[in-house]
PDB file of C-alpha atoms in Angstrom:
ATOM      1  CA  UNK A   1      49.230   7.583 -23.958  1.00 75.00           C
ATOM      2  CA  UNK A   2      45.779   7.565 -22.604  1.00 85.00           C
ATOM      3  CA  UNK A   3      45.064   6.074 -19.294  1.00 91.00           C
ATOM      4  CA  UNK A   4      41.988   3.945 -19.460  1.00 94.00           C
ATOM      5  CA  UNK A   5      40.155   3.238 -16.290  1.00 95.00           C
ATOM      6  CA  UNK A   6      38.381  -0.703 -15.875  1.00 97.00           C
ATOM      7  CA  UNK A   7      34.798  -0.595 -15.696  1.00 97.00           C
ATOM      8  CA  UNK A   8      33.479   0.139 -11.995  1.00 98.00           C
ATOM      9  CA  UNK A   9      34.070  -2.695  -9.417  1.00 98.00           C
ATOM     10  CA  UNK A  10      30.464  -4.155  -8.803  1.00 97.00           C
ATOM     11  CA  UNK A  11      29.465  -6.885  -5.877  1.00 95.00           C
ATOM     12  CA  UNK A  12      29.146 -10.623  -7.806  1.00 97.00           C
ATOM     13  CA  UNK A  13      32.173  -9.757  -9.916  1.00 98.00           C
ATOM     14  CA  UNK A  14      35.218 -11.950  -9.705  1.00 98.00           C
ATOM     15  CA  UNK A  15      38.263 -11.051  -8.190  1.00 98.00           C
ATOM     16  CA  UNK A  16      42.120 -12.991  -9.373  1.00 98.00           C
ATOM     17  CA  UNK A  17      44.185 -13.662  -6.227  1.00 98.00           C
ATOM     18  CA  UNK A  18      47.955 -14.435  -6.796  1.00 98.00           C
ATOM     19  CA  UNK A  19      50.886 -13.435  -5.830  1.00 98.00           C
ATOM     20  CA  UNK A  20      53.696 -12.482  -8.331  1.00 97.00           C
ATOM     21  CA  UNK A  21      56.382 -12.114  -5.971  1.00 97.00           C
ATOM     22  CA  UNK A  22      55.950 -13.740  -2.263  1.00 97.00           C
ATOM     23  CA  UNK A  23      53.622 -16.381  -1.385  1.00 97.00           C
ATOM     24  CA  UNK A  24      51.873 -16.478   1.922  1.00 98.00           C
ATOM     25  CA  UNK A  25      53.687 -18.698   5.071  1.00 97.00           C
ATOM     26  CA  UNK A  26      52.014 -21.325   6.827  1.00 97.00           C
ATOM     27  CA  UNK A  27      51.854 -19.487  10.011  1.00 97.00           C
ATOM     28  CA  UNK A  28      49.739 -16.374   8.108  1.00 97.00           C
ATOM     29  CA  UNK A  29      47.325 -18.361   6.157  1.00 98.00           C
ATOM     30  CA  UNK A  30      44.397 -17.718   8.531  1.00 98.00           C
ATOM     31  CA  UNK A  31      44.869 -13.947   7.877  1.00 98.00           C
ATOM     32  CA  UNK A  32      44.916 -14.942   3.882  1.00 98.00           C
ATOM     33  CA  UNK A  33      41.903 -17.034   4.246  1.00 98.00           C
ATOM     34  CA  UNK A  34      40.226 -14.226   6.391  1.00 98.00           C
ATOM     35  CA  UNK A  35      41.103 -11.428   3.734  1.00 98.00           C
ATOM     36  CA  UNK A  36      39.528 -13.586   0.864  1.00 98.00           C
ATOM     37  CA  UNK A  37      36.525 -14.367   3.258  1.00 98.00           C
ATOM     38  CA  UNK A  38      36.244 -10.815   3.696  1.00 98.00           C
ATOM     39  CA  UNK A  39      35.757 -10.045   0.186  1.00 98.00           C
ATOM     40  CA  UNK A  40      33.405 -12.542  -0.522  1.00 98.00           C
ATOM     41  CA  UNK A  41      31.100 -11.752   2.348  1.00 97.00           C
ATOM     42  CA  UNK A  42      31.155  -7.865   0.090  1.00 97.00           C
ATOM     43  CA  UNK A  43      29.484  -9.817  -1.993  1.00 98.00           C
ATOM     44  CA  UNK A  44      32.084 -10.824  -4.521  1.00 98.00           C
ATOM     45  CA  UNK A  45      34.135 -13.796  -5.976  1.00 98.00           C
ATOM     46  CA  UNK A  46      37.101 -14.866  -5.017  1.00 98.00           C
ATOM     47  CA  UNK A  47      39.539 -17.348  -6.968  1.00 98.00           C
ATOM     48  CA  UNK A  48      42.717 -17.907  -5.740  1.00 98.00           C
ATOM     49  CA  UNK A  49      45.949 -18.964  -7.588  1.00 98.00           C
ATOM     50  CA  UNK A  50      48.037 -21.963  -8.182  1.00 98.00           C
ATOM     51  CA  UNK A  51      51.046 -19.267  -7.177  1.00 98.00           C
ATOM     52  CA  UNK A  52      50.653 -19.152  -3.072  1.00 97.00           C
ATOM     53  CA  UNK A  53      53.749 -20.912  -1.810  1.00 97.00           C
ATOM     54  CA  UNK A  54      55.242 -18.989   1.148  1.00 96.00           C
ATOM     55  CA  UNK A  55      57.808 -21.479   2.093  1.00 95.00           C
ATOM     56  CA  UNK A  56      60.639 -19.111   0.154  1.00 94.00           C
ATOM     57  CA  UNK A  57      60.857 -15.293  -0.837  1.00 94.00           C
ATOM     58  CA  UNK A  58      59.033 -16.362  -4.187  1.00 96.00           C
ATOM     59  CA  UNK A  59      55.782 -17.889  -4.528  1.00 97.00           C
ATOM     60  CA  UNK A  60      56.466 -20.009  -7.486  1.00 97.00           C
ATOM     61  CA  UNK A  61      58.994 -20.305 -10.406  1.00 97.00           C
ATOM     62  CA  UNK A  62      58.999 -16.874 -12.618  1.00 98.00           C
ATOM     63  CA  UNK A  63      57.635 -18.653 -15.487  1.00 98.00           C
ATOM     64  CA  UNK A  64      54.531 -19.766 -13.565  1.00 98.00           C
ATOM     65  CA  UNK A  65      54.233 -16.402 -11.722  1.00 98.00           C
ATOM     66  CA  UNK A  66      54.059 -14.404 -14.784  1.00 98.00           C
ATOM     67  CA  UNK A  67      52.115 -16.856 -16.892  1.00 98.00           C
ATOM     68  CA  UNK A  68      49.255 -16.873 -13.720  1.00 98.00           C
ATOM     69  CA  UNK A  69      49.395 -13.344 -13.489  1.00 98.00           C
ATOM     70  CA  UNK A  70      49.030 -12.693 -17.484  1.00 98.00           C
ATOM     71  CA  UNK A  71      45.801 -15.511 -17.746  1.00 98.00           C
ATOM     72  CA  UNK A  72      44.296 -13.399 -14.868  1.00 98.00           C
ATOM     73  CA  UNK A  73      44.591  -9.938 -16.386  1.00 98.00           C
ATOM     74  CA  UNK A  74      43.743 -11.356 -19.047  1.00 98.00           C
ATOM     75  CA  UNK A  75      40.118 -13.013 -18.314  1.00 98.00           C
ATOM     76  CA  UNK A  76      37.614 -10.967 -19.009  1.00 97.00           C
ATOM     77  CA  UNK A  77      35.444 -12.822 -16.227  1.00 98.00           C
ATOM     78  CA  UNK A  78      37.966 -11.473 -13.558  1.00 98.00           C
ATOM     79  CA  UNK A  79      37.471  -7.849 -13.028  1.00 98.00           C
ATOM     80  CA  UNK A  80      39.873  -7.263 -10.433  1.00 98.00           C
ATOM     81  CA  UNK A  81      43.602  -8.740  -9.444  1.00 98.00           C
ATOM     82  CA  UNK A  82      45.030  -8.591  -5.920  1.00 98.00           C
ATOM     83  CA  UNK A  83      48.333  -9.742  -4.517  1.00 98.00           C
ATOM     84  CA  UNK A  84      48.200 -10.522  -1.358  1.00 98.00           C
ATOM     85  CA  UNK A  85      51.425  -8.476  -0.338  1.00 95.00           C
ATOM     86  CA  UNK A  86      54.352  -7.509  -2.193  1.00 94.00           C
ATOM     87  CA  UNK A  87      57.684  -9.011  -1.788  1.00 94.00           C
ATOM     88  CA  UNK A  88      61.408  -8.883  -3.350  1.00 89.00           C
ATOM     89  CA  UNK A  89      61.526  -9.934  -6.614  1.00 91.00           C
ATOM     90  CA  UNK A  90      59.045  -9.597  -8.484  1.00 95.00           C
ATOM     91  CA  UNK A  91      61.056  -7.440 -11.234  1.00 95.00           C
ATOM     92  CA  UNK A  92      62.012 -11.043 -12.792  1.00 96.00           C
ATOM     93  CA  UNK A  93      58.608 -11.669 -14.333  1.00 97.00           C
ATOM     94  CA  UNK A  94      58.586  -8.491 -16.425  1.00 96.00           C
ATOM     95  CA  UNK A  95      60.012 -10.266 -19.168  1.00 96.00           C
ATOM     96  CA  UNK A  96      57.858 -12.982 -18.854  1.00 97.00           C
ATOM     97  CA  UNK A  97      54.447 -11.173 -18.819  1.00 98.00           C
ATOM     98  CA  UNK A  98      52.397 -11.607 -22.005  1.00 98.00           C
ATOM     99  CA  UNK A  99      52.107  -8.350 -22.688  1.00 98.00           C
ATOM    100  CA  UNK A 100      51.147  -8.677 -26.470  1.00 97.00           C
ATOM    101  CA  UNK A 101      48.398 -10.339 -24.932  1.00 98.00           C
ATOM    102  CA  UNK A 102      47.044  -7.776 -22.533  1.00 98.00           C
ATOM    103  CA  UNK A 103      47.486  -5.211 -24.920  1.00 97.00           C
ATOM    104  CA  UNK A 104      44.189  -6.921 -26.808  1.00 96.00           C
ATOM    105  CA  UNK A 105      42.693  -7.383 -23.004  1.00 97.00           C
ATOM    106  CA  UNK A 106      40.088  -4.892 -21.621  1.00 97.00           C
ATOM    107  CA  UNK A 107      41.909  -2.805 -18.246  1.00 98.00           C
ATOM    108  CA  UNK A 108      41.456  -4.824 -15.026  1.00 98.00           C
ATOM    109  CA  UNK A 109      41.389  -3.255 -11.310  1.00 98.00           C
ATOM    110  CA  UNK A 110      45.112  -4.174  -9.838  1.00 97.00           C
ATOM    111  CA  UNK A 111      45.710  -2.922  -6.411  1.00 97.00           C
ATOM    112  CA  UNK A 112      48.523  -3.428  -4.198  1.00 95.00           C
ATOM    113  CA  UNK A 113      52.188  -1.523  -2.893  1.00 94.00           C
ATOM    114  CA  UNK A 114      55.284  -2.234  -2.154  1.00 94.00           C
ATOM    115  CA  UNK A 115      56.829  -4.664  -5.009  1.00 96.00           C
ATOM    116  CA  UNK A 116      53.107  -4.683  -6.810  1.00 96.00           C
ATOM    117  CA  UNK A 117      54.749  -1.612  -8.249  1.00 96.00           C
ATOM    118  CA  UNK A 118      56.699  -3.429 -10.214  1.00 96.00           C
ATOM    119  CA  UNK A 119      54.465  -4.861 -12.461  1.00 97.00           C
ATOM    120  CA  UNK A 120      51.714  -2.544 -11.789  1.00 96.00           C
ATOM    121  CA  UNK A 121      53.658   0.632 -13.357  1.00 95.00           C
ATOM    122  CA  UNK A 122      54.405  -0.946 -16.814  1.00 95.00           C
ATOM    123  CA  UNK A 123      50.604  -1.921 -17.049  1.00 96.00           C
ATOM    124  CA  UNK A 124      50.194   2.178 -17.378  1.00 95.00           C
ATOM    125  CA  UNK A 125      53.196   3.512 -18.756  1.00 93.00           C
ATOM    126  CA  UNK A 126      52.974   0.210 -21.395  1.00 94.00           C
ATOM    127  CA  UNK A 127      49.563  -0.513 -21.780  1.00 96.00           C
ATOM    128  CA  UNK A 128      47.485   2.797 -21.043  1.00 95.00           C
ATOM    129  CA  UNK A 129      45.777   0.859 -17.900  1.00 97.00           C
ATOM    130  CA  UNK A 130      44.730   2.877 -14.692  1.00 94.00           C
ATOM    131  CA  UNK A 131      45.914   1.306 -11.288  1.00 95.00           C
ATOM    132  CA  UNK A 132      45.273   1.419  -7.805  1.00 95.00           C
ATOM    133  CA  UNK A 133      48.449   1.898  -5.502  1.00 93.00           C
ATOM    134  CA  UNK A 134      47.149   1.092  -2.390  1.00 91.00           C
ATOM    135  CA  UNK A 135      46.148  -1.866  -0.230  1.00 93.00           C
ATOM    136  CA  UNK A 136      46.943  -5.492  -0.841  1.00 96.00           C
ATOM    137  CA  UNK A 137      44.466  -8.654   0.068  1.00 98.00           C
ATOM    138  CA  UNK A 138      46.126  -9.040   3.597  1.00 97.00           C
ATOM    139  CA  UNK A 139      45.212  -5.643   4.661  1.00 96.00           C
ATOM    140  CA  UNK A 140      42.204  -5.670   2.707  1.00 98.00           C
ATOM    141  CA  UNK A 141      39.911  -6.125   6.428  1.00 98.00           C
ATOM    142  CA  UNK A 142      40.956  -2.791   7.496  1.00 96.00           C
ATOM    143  CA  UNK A 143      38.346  -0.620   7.768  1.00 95.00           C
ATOM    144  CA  UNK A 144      39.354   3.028   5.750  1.00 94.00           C
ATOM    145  CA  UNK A 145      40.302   5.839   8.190  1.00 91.00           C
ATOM    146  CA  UNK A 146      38.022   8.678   8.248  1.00 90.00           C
ATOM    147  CA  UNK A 147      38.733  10.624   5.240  1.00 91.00           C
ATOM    148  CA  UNK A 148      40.152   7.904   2.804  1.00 92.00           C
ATOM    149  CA  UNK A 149      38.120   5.359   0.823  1.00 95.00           C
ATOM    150  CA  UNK A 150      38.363   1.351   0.716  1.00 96.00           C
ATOM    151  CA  UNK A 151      40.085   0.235  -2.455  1.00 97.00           C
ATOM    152  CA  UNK A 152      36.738  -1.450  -3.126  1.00 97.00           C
ATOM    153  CA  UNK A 153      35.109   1.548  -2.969  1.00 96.00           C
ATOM    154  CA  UNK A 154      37.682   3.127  -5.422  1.00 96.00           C
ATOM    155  CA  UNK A 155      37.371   0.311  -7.757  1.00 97.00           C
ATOM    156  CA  UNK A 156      33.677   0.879  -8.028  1.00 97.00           C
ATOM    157  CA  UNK A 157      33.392   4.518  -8.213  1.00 96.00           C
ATOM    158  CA  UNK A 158      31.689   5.967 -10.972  1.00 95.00           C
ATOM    159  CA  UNK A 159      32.618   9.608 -10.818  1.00 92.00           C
ATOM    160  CA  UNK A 160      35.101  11.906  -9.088  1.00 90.00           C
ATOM    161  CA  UNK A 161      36.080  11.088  -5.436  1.00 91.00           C
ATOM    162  CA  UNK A 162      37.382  13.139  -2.864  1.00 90.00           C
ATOM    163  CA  UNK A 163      39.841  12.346  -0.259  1.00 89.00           C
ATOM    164  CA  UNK A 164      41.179  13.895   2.647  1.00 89.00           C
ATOM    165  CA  UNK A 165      44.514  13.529   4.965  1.00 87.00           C
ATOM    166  CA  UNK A 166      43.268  11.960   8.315  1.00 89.00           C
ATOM    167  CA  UNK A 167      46.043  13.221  10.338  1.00 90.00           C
ATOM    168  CA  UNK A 168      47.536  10.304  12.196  1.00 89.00           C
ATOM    169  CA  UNK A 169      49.698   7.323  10.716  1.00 87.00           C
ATOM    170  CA  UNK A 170      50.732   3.921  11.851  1.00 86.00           C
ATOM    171  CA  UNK A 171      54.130   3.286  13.783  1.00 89.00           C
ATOM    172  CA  UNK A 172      54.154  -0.357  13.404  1.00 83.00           C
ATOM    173  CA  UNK A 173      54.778  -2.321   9.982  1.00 80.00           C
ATOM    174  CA  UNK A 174      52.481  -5.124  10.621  1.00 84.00           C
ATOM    175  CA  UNK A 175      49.762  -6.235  13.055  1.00 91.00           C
ATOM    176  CA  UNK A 176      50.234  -9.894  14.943  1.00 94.00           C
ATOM    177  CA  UNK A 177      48.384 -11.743  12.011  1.00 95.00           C
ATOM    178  CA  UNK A 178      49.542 -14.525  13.589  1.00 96.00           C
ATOM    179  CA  UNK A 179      47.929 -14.430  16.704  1.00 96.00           C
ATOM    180  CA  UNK A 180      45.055 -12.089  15.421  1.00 96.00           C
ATOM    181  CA  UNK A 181      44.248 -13.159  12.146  1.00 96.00           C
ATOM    182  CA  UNK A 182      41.346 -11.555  12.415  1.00 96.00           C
ATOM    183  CA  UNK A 183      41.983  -8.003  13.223  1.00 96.00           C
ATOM    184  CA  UNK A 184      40.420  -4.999  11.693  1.00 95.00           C
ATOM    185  CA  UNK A 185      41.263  -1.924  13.323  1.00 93.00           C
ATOM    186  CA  UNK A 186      44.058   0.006  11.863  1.00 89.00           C
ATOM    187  CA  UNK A 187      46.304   1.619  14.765  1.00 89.00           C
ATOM    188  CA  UNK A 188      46.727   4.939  13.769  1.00 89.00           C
ATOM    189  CA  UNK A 189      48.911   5.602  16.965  1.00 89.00           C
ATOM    190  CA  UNK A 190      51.001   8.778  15.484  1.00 92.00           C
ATOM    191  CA  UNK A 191      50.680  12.364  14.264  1.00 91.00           C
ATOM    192  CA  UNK A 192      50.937  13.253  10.604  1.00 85.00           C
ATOM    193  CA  UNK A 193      49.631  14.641   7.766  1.00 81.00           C
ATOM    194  CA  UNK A 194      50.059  15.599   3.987  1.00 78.00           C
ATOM    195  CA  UNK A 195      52.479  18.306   3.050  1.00 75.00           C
ATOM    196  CA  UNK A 196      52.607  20.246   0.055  1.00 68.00           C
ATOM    197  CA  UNK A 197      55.745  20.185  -1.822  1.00 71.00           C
ATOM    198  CA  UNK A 198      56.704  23.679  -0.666  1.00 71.00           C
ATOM    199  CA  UNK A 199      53.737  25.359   1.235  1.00 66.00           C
ATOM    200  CA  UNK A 200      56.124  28.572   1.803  1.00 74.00           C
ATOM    201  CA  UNK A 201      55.773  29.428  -1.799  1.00 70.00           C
ATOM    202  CA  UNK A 202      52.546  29.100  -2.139  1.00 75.00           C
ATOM    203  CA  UNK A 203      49.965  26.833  -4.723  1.00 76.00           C
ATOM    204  CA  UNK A 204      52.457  24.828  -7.084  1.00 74.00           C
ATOM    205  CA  UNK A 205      51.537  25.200 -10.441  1.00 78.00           C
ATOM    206  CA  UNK A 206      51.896  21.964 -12.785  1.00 78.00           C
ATOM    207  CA  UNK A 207      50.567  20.070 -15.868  1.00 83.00           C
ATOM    208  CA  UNK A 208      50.265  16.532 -16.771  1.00 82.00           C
ATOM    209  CA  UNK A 209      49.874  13.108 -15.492  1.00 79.00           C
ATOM    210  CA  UNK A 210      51.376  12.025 -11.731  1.00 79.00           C
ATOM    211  CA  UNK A 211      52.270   8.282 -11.507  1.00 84.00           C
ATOM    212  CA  UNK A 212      53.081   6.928  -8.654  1.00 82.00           C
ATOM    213  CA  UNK A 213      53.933   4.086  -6.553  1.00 91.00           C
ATOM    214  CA  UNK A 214      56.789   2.531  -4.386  1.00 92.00           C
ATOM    215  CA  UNK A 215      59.550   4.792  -4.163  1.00 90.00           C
ATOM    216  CA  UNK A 216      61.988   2.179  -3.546  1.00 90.00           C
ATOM    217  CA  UNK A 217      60.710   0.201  -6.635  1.00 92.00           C
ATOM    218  CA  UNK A 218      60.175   3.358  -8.874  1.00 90.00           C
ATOM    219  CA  UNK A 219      63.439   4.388  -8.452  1.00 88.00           C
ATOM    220  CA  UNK A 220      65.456   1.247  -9.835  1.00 87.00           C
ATOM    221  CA  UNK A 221      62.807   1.074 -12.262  1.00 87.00           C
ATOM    222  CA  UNK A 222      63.179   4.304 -13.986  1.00 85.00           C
TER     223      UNK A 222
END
């Protein structure tokens, strides 16, 4: 199948904000509220969900999770869809999603890791739609390392990009978005870089498509 890429990301579009897994907890919502702040001063609009609730591992009944989701992908007036993390169940919606009705729907930009894979994966292997694996709306503030690109930037590209390993990664899972909701700065406070999959035999030599995503979710998946 084809893999058809959403029309370029462009400042006064609208972006979809829900979250099919987990919702967002009390004690986090300034970071939320500063994420979605953030991407409206880029110039762009944000509309968030009736799925939020972080008061249990799942934002909202499956039903309504899938259904939100769906109407999102689905509006043509929303050009982009961003979770803002992943979560632990998320895999109960696939049967829920409308998919009949996004196969009639013009690709949106999705973006996100971690359970987004889930439902992110089907949209290309099902529908033909090109994804972004990458950031979600909490980490959204962090400015790109030297060498990568914001998924914004991504989203809006209009030709080939080029990226490049930066050579340090992050110990820590999460920042104190609790007492720093506003924080910007990734902490790139270790050594590492890209490997080839076996550099001591030289330039591997393959043909087709690579699809990505969560290990621990592509696994079960497949």
């Amino acid at each position: 199948m084809p893999v058809r890429l959403p029309a370029p990301l462009r400042p006064g579009d609208r972006i979809g904000v829900t979250s099919p897994s987990s919702g967002v907890p009390s004690h986090l919502w300034p970071r939320f509220e500063h994420a979605a702040d953030w991407l409206r001063r880029a110039g762009y609009d944000v509309v968030v969900g009736a799925c939020m609730d972080g008061a249990s591992h799942v934002s909202a009944p499956k039903e309504e999770r899938a259904a939100e989701l769906t109407a999102m992908l689905a509006d043509p007036e929303i050009r982009a869809v961003v979770p803002p993390w992943g979560g632990d169940t998320a895999i109960d919606i696939l049967d829920q999603i409308g998919w009949d009705e996004l196969a009639q729907a013009e690709p949106t930009w999705v973006v996100g890791y971690s359970d987004t894979t889930t439902w992110m994966l089907p949209l290309t292997l099902r529908l033909g739609w090109g994804t972004l694996h990458g950031v979600n709306l909490m980490d959204t503030p962090y400015a790109a390392p030297d060498g990568l690109r914001h998924w914004t930037q991504v989203a809006a590209a209009t030709g080939p990009l080029v990226q490049r390993a930066v050579g340090r990664h992050r110990t820590a899972v999460f920042d104190d978005w609790a007492g720093e909701p506003g924080v910007e700065v990734l902490d790139l406070d270790a050594d590492g870089d890209w490997s080839l999959l076996d550099p001591a035999s030289g330039p591997v030599d393959v043909t087709g498509r690579l699809v990505g995503g969560c290990i621990e979710v592509l696994g079960p998946l497949a």
